Short mmCIF file of C-alpha atoms and ligand atoms in Angstrom, two decimals:
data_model
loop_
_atom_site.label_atom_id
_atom_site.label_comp_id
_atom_site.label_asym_id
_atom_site.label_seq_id
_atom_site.Cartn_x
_atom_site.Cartn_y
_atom_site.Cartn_z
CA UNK A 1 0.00 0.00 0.00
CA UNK A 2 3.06 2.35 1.28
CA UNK A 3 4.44 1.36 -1.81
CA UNK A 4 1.74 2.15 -4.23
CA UNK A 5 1.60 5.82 -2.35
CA UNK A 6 5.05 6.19 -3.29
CA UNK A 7 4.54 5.01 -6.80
CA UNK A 8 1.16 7.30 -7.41
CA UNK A 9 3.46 10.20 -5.83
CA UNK A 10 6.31 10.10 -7.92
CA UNK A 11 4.16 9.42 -10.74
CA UNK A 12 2.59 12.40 -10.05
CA UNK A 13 5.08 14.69 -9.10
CA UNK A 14 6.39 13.64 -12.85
CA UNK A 15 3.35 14.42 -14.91
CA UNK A 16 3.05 17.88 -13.01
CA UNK A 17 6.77 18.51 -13.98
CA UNK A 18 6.09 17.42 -17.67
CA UNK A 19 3.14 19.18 -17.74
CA UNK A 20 4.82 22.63 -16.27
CA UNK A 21 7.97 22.37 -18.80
CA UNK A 22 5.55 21.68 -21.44
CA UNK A 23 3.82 24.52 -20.27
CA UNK A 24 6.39 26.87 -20.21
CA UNK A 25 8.16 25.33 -23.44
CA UNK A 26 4.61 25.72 -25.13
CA UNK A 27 4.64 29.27 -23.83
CA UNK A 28 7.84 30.11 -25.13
CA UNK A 29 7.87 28.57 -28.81
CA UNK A 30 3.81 30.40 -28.74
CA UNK A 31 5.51 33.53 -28.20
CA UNK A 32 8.46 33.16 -30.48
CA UNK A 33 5.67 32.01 -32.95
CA UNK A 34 3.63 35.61 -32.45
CA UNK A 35 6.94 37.63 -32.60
CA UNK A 36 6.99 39.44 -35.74
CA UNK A 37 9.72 38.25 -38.61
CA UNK A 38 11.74 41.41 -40.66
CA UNK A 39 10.82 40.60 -44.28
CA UNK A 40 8.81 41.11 -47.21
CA UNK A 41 6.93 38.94 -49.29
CA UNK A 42 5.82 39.27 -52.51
CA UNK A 43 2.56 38.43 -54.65
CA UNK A 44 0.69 38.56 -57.69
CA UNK A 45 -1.63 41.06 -57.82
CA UNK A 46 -3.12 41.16 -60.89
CA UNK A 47 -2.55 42.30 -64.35
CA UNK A 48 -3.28 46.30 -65.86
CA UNK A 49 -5.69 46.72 -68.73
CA UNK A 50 -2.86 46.65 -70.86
CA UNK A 51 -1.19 43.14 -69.88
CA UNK A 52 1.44 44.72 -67.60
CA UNK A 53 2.14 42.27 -64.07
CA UNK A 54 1.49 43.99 -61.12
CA UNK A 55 2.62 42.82 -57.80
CA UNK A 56 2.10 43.55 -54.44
CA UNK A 57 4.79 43.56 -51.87
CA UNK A 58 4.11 42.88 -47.64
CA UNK A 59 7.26 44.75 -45.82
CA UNK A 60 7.02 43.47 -42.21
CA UNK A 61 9.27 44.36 -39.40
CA UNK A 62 10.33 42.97 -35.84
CA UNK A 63 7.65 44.90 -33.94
CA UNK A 64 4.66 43.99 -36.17
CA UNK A 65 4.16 46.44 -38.24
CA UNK A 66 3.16 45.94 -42.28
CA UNK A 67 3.12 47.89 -45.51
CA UNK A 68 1.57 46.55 -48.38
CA UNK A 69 2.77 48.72 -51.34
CA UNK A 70 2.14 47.91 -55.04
CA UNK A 71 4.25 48.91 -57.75
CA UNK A 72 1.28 50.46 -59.96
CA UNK A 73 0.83 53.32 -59.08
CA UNK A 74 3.65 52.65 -56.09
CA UNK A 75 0.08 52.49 -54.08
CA UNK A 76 0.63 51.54 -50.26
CA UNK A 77 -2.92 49.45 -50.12
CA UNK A 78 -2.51 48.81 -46.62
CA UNK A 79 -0.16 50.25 -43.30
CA UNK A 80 -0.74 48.72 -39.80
CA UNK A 81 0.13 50.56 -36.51
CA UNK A 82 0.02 49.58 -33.21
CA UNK A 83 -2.90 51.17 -30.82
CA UNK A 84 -2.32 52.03 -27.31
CA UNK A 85 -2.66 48.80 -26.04
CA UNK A 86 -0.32 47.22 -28.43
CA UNK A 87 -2.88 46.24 -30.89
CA UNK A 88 -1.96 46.57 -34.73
CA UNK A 89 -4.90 47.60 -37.19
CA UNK A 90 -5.18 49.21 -40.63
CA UNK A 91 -4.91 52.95 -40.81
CA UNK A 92 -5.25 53.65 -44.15
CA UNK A 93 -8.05 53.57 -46.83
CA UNK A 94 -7.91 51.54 -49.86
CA UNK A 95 -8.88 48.33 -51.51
CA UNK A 96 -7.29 44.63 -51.52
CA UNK A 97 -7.79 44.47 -55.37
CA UNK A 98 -6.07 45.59 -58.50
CA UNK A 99 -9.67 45.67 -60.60
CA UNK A 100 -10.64 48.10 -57.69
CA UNK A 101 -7.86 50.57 -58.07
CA UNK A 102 -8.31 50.13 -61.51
CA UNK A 103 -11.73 51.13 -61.67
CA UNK A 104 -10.75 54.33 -60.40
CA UNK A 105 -10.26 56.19 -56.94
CA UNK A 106 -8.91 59.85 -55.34
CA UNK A 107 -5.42 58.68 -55.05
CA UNK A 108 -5.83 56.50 -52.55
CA UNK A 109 -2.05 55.58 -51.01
CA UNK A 110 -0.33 56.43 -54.45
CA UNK A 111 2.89 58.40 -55.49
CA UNK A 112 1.62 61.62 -56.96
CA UNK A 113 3.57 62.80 -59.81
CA UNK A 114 5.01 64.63 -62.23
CA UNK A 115 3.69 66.93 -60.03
CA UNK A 116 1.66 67.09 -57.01
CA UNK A 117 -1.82 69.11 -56.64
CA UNK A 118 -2.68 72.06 -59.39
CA UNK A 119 -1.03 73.93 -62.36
CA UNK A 120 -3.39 76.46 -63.17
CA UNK A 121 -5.36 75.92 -66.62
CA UNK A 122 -2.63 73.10 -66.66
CA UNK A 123 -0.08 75.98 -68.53
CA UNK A 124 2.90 77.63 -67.90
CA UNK A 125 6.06 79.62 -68.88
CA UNK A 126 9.58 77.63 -68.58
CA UNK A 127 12.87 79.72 -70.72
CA UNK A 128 10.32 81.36 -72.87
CA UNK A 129 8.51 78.10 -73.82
CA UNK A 130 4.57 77.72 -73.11
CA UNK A 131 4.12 74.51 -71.99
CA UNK A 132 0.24 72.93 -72.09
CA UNK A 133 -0.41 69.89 -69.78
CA UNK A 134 -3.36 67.54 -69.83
CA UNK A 135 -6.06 69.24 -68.32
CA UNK A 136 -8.04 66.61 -65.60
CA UNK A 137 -9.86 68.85 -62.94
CA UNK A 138 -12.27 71.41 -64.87
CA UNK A 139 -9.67 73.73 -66.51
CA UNK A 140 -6.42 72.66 -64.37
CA UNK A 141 -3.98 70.53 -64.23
CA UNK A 142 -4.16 68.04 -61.21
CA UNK A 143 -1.68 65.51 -59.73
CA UNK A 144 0.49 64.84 -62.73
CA UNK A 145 -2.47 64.88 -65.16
CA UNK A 146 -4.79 62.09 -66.56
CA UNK A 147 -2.21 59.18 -66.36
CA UNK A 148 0.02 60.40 -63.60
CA UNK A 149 2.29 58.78 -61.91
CA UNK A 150 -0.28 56.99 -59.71
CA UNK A 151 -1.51 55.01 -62.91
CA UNK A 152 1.95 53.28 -64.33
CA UNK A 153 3.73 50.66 -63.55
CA UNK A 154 6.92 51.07 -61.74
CA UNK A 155 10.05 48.91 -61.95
CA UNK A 156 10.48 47.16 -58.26
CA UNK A 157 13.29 45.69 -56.59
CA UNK A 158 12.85 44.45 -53.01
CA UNK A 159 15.57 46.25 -50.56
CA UNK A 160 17.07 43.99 -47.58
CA UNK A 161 18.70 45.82 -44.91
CA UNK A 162 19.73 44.81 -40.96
CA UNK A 163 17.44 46.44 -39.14
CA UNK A 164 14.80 47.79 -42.21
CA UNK A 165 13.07 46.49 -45.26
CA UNK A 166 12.44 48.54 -48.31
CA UNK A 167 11.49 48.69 -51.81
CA UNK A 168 12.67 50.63 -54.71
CA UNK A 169 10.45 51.80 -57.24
CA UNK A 170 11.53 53.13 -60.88
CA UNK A 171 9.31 55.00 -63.64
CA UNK A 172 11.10 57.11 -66.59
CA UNK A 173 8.47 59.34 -67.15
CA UNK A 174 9.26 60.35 -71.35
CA UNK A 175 9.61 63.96 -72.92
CA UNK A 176 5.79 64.86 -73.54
CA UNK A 177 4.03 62.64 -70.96
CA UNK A 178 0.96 64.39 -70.20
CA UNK A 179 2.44 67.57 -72.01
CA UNK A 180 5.77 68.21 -69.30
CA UNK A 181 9.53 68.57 -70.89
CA UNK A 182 11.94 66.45 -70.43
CA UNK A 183 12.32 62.72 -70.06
CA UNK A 184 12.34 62.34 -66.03
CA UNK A 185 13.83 59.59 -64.55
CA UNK A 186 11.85 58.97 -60.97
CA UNK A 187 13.51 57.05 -58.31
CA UNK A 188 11.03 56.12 -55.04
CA UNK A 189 12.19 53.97 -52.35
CA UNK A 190 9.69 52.89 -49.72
CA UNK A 191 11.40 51.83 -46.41
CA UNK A 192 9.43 50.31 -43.49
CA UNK A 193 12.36 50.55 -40.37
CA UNK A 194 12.13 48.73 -36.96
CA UNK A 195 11.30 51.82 -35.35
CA UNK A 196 7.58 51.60 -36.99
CA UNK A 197 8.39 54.60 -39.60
CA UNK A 198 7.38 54.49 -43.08
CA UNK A 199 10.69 56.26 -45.18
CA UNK A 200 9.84 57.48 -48.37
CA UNK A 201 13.03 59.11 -50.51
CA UNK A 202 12.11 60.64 -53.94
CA UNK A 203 14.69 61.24 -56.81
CA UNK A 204 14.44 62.45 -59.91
CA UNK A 205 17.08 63.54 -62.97
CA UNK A 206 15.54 65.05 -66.43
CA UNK A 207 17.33 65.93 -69.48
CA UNK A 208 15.52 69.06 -70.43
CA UNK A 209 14.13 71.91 -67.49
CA UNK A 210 11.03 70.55 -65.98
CA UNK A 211 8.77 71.37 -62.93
CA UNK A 212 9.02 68.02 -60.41
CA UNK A 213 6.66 68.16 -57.24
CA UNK A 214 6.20 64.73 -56.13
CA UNK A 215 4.20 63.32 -53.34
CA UNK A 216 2.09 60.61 -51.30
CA UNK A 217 -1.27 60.76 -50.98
CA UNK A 218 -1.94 57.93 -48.69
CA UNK A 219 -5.68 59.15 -46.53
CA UNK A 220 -5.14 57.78 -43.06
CA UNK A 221 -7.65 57.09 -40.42
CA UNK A 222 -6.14 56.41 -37.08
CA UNK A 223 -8.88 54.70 -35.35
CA UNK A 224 -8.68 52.15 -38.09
CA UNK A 225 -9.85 51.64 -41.49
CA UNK A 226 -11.64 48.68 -40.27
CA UNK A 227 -14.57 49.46 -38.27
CA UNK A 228 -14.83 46.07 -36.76
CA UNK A 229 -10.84 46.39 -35.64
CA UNK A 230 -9.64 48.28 -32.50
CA UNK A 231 -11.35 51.43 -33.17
CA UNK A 232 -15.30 52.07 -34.65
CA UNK A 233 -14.20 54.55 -36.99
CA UNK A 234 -16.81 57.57 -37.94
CA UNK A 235 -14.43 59.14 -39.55
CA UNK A 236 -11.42 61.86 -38.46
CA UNK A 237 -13.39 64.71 -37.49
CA UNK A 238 -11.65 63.61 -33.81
CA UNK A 239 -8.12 63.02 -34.34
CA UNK A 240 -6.20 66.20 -33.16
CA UNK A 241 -3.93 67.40 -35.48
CA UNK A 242 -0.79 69.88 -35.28
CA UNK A 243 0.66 71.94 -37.98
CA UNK A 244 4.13 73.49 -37.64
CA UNK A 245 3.29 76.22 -40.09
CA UNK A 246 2.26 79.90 -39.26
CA UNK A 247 1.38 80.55 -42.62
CA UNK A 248 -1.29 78.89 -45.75
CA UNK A 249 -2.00 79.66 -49.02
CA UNK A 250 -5.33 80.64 -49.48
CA UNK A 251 -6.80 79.62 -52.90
CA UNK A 252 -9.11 80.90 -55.15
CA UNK A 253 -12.58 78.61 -56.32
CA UNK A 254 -10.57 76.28 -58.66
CA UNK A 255 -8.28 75.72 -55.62
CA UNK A 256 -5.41 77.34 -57.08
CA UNK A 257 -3.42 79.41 -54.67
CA UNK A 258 -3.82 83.16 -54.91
CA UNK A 259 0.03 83.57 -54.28
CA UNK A 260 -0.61 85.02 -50.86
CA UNK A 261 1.18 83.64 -47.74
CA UNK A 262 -1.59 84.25 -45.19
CA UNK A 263 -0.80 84.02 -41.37
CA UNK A 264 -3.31 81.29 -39.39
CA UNK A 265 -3.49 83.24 -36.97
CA UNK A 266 -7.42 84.12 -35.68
CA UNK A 267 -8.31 81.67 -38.91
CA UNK A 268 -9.76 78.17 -38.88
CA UNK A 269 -6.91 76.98 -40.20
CA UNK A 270 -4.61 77.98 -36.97
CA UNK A 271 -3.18 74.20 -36.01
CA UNK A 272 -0.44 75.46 -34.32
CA UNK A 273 -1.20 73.73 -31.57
CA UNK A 274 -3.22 70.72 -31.17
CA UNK A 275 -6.93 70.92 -32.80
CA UNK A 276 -9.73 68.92 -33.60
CA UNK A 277 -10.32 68.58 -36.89
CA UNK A 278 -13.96 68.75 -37.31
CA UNK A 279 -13.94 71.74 -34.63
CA UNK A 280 -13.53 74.47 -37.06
CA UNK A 281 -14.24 72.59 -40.40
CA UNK A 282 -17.44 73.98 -41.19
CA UNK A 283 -16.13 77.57 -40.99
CA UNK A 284 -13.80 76.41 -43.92
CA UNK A 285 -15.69 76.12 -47.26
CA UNK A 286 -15.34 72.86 -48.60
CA UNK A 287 -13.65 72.05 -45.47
CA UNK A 288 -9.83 71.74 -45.43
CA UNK A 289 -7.62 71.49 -48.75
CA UNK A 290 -5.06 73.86 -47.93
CA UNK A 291 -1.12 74.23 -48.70
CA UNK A 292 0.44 75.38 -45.62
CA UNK A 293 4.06 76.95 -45.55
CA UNK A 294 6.05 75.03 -42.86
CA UNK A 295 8.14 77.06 -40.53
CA UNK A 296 11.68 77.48 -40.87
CA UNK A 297 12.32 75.36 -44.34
CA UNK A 298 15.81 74.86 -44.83
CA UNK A 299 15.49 71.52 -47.45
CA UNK A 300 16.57 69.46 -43.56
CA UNK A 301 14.31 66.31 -42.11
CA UNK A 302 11.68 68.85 -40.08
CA UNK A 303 8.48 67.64 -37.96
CA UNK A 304 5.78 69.12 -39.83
CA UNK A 305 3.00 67.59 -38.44
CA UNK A 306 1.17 64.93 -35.89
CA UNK A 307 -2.25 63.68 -35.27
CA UNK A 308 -3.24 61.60 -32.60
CA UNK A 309 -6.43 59.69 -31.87
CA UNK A 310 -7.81 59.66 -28.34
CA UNK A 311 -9.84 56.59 -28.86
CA UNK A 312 -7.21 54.27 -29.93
CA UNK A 313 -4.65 56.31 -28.53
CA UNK A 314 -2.48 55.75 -32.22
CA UNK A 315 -0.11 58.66 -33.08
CA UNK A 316 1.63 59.78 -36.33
CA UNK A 317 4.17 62.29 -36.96
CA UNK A 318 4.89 63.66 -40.05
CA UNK A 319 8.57 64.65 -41.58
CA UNK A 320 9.96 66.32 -44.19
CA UNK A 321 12.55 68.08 -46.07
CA UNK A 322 9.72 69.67 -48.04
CA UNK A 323 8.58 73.75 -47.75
CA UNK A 324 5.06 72.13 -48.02
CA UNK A 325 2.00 70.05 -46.78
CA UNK A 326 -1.27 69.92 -48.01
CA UNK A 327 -4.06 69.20 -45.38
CA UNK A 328 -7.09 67.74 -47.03
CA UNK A 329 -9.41 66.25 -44.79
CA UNK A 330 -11.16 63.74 -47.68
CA UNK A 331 -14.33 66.78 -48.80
CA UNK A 332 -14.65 64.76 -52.19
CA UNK A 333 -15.04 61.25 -50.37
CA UNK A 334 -19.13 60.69 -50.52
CA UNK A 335 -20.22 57.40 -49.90
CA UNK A 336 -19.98 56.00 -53.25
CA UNK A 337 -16.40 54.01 -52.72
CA UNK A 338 -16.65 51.04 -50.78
CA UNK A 339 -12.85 50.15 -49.16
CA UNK A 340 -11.07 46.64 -48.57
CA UNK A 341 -13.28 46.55 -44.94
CA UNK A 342 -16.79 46.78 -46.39
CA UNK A 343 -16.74 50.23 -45.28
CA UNK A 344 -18.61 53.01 -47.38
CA UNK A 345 -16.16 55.56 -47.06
CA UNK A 346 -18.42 58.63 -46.00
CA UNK A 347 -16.93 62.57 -46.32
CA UNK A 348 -13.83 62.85 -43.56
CA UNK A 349 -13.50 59.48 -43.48
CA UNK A 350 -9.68 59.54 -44.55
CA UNK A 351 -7.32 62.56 -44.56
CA UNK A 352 -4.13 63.65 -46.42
CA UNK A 353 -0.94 65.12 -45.16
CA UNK A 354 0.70 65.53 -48.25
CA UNK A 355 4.32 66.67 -47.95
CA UNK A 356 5.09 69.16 -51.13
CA UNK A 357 6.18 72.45 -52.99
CA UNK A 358 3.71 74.51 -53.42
CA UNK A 359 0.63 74.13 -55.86
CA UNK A 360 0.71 75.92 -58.68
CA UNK A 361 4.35 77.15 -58.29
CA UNK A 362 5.54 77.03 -61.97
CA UNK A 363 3.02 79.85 -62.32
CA UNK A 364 4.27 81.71 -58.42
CA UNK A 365 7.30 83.32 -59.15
CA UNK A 366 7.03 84.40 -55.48
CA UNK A 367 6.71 80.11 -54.69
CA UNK A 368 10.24 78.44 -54.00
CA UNK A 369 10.67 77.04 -57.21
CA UNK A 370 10.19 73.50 -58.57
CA UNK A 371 12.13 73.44 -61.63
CA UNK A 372 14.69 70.81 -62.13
CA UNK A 373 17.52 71.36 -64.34
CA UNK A 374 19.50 68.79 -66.30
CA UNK A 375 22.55 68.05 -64.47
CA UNK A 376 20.74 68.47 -60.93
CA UNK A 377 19.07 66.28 -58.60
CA UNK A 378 15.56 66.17 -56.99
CA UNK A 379 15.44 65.07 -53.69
CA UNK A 380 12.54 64.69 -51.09
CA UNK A 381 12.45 62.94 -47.82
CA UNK A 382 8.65 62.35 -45.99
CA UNK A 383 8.93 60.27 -42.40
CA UNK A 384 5.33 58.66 -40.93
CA UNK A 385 6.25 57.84 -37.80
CA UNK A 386 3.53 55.81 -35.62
CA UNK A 387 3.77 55.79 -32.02
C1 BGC B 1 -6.21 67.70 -53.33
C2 BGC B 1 -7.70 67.70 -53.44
C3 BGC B 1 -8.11 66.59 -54.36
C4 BGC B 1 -7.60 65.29 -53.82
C5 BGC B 1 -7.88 64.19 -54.79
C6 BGC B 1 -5.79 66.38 -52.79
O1 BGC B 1 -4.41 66.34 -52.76
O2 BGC B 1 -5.73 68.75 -52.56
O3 BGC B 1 -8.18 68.93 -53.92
O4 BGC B 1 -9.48 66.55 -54.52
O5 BGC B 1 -6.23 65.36 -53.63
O6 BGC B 1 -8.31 63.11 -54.19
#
């Protein structure tokens, strides 16, 4: 009987051993399983109307953050970032297929090029040369023009790096594409680091004078694209949002900047410290889709901006080496686009913090200018950091 005790014991004491390494060596390969692998992946995405293969890339790094980007268009279709408890959801609008960006959309997550926002009646004056450029919003000239740079194909090569994971998008845009000079060769490299920033570098080289204003017109919604994630999104009309920039430019109907450099002060559009969007919006006509001149441009990596949430607690920062950022706070979304989620995406569901030279510049003289020469180099650095 004494015996048996012992035996039952031991046994016992045994399976509660097995069971607590198993336990803990369960616990540990579970966790190693849910850490987050540096990488990228790459799949088929679809084809263009034209035949052309399109892929789409997933950059992932250590923390868990991912960036879905596709080379048409260089469109980032998807960007998680962690909430305040940790939790990783969708911030930005868009669709999971190509036939959907295909169809047609405002931009959504795409490079904007050859150059970003409005030329006025898409014309203007370079070494005594009128230039005419395709004509897509009424009478002006809008992001790049009918097939802008959001609408090709770019060359991609994936970019492997110790502690970041990138990819490097090409696109010669040809002498006469959508009426500019000069055959442009565009460099864009995407980088997703560990320190959950999305780096985007723009280059450019032309061989004849042309203006170059490139940009990224991802619309982000902090509390999630995904109403069923984290957040219960009704849009951004909550997120607070900073502006380092005393001054705007106020525009005319069209949009087009008058060429004055107004000071927010007293104004609606004063974000010099942190505001609600939708406090003041409906004291702005149209509601915001403003250039505003960032203080103290000097062409280094400046914060320009951050929003947070309170409900999800997400923040993003916004830097750049550009005199510019355009604030639009998604007036022209309307219902009628349905996004990845299932979500209708509603007026303010999305909005842009597009890092820029001014709109309409080649037409400014009193704009810094946005001609590149042959022989020079364009250069632009934009930071979203998420915290
Ligand atoms: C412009 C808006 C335009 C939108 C297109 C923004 O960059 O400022 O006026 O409607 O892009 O979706």
């Amino acid at each position: 009987m004494k015996k048996y005790f012992y035996f039952s014991a031991a046994a016992l004491c045994l399976t509660l051993l097995m069971f607590f390494l198993g336990g803990c060596c369960g616990k540990v390969n579970s966790n190693q399983g849910k850490e987050s692998k540096m990488g990228i992946t790459k799949s088929f995405f679809g084809k263009t109307e034209t035949g052309q293969a399109v892929d789409l890339y997933t950059l992932s790094n250590s923390k868990g953050m991912t960036v879905k980007i596709t080379n048409y268009g260089g469109i980032v279709t998807s960007l998680t970032a962690p909430d305040k408890k940790g939790n990783f959801n969708d911030v930005v609008l868009g669709f999971d297929t190509l036939e959907k960006y295909l169809a047609g959309h405002p931009y959504f997550g795409a490079i904007v090029g050859r150059y970003g926002n409005r030329i006025a009646k898409g014309r203007f004056t370079l070494n005594g040369v009128e230039y005419k450029l395709a004509t897509n919003n009424g009478e002006n000239h809008l992001h790049g023009g009918i097939n802008g740079f959001d609408k090709v194909v770019w060359q991609s090569e994936e970019i492997h790096k110790k502690n970041e994971v990138g990819l490097r998008l090409h696109y010669l845009s040809k002498d006469g594409e959508e009426g500019y000079p000069g055959n442009l060769s565009v460099v864009v490299i995407y980088t997703l680091t560990g320190n959950n920033e999305l780096k985007i570098d723009y280059e450019a080289e032309t061989d004849k004078a042309t203006p170059v204003n490139l940009t990224h017109h991802s619309y982000f919604n902090l509390e999630g694209e995904d109403p069923g994630g984290s957040g219960g999104s009704n849009g951004i009309l909550g997120h607070l949002l900073t502006i380092h920039a005393d001054r705007f430019t106020p525009v005319d109907n069209g949009l087009i900047p008058t060429g004055e450099l107004k000071n927010v002060q007293d104004t609606p559009m004063d974000f010099l410290t942190p505001r609600a969007i939708g406090e003041r919006i409906s004291l702005v006509e149209g509601g915001y889709d403003h250039n505003y001149v960032l203080n103290n441009w000097d062409g280094s990596l400046k914060l320009a901006a951050s929003v947070s949430e309170p409900v999800s607690g997400r923040i993003m920062e916004v830097w750049t080496t550009e005199p510019g950022l355009q604030f639009y706070s998604g007036n022209f979304l309307d219902g009628t686009i349905t996004g990845k989620s299932g979500k209708k995406y509603e007026k303010h569901y999305g909005f842009c913090l597009e890092t820029q030279h001014f709109p309409d510049s080649p037409n400014k003289p009193n704009f810094p200018s946005t001609i590149l020469e042959p022989g020079k180099k364009y250069t632009h650095t934009t930071v979203y950091r998420f915290r």
